[in-house]
MMTF fields as JSON, N, C-alpha, C and O atoms, coordinates in Angstrom:
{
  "mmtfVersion": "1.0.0",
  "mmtfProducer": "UNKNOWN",
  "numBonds": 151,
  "numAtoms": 152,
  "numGroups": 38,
  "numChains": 1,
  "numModels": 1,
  "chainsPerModel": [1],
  "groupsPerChain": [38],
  "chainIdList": ["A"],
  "bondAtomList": [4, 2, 8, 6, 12, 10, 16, 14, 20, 18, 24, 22, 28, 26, 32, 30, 36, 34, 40, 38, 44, 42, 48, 46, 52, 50, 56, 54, 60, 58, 64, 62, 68, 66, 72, 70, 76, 74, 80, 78, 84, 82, 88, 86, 92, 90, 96, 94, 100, 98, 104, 102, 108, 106, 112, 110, 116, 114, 120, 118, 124, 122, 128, 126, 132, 130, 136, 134, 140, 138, 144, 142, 148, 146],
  "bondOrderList": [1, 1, 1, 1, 1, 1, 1, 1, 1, 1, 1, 1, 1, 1, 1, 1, 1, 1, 1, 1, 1, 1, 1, 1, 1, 1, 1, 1, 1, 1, 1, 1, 1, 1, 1, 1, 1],
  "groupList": [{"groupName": "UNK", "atomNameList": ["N", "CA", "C", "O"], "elementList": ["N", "C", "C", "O"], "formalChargeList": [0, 0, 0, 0], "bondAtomList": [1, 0, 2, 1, 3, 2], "bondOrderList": [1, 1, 2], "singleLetterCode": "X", "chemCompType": "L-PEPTIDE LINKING"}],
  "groupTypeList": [0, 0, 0, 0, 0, 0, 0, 0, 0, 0, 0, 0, 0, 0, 0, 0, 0, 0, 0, 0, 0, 0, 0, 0, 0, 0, 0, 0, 0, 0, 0, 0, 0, 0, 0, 0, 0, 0],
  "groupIdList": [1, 2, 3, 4, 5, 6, 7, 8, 9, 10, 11, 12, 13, 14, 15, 16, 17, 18, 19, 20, 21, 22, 23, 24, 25, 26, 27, 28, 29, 30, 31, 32, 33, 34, 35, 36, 37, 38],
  "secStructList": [7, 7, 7, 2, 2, 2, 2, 2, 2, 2, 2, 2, 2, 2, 2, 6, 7, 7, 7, 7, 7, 7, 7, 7, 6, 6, 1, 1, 2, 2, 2, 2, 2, 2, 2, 2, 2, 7],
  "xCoordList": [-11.819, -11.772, -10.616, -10.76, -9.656, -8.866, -8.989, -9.614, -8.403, -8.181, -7.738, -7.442, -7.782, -6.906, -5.593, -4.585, -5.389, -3.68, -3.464, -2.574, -4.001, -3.535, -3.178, -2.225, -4.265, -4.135, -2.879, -2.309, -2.752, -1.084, -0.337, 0.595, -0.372, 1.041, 0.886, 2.084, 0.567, 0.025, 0.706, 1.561, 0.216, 0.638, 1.921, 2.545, 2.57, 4.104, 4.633, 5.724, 4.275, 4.985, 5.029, 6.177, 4.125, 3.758, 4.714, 5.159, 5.169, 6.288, 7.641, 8.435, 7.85, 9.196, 9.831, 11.054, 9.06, 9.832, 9.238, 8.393, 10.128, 10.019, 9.115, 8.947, 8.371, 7.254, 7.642, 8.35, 6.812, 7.008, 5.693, 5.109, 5.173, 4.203, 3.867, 4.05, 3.233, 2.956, 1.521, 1.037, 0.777, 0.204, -0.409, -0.019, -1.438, -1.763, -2.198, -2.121, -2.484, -2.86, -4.841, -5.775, -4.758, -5.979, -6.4, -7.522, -5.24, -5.052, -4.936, -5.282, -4.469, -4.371, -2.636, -2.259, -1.897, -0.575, -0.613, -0.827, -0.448, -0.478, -1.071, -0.23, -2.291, -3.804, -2.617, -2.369, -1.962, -1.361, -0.282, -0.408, 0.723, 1.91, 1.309, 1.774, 0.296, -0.267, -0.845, -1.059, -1.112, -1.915, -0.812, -0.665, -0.048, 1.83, 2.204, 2.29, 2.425, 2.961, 2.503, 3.088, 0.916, -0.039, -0.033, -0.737],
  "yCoordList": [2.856, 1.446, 0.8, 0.728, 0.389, -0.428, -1.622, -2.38, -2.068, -3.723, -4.517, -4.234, -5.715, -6.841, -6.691, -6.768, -6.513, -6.69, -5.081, -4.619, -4.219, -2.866, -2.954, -2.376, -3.865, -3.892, -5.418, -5.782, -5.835, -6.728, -6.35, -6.712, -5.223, -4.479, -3.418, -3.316, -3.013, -2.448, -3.336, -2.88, -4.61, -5.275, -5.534, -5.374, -5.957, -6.202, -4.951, -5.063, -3.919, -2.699, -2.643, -2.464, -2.73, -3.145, -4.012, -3.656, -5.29, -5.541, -5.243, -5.736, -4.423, -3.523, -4.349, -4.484, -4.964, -5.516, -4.065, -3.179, -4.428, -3.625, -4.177, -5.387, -3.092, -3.644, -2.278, -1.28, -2.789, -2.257, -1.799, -2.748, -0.777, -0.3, 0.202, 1.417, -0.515, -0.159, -0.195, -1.327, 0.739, 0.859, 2.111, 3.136, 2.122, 3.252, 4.695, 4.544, 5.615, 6.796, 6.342, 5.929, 6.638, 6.624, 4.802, 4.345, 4.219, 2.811, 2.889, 1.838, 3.992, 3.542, 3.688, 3.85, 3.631, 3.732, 5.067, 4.845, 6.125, 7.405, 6.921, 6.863, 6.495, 6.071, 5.29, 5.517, 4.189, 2.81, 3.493, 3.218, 4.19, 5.153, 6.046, 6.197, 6.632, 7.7, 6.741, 7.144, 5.699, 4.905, 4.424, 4.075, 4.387, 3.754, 4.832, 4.717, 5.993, 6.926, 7.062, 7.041, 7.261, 7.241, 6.314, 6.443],
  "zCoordList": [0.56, 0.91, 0.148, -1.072, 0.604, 0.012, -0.298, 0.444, -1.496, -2.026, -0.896, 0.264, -1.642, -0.302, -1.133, -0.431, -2.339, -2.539, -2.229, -2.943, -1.431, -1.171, 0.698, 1.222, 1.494, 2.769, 2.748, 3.777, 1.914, 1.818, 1.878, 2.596, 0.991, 0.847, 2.149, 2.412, 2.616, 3.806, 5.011, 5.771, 5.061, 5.987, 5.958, 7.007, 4.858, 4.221, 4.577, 5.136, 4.46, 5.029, 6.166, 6.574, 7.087, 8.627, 9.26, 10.352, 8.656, 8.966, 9.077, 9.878, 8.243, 7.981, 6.767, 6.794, 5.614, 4.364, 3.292, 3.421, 2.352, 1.008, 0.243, 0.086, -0.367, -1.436, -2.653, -2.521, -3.839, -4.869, -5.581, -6.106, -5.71, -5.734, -6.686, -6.768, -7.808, -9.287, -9.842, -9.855, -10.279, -11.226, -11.53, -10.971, -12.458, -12.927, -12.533, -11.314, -12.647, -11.942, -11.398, -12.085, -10.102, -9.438, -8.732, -8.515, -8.556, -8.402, -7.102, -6.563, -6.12, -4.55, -4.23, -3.07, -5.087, -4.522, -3.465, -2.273, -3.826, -2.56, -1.436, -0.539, -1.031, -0.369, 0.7, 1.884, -0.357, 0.805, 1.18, 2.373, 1.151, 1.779, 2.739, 3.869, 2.316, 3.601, 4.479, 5.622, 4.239, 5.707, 6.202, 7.373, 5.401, 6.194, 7.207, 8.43, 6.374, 7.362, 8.649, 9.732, 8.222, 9.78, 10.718, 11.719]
}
């Protein structure tokens, strides 16, 4: 289940802008790129 600042950046990607994707190990960064790719 993703955050709402994870399905933002999700959506911000969805648009075709750049986001910056920071934090710690087990936070969701990989999670929100693989739902991008898909």
């Amino acid at each position: 289940m993703a955050s709402m600042k994870q399905k933002t950046a999700l959506d911000i990607l969805k648009l075709g802008h750049s986001v910056f994707l920071t934090g710690p190990a087990g936070s969701g960064k990989t999670h929100v790129l693989k739902q991008y790719i898909e």
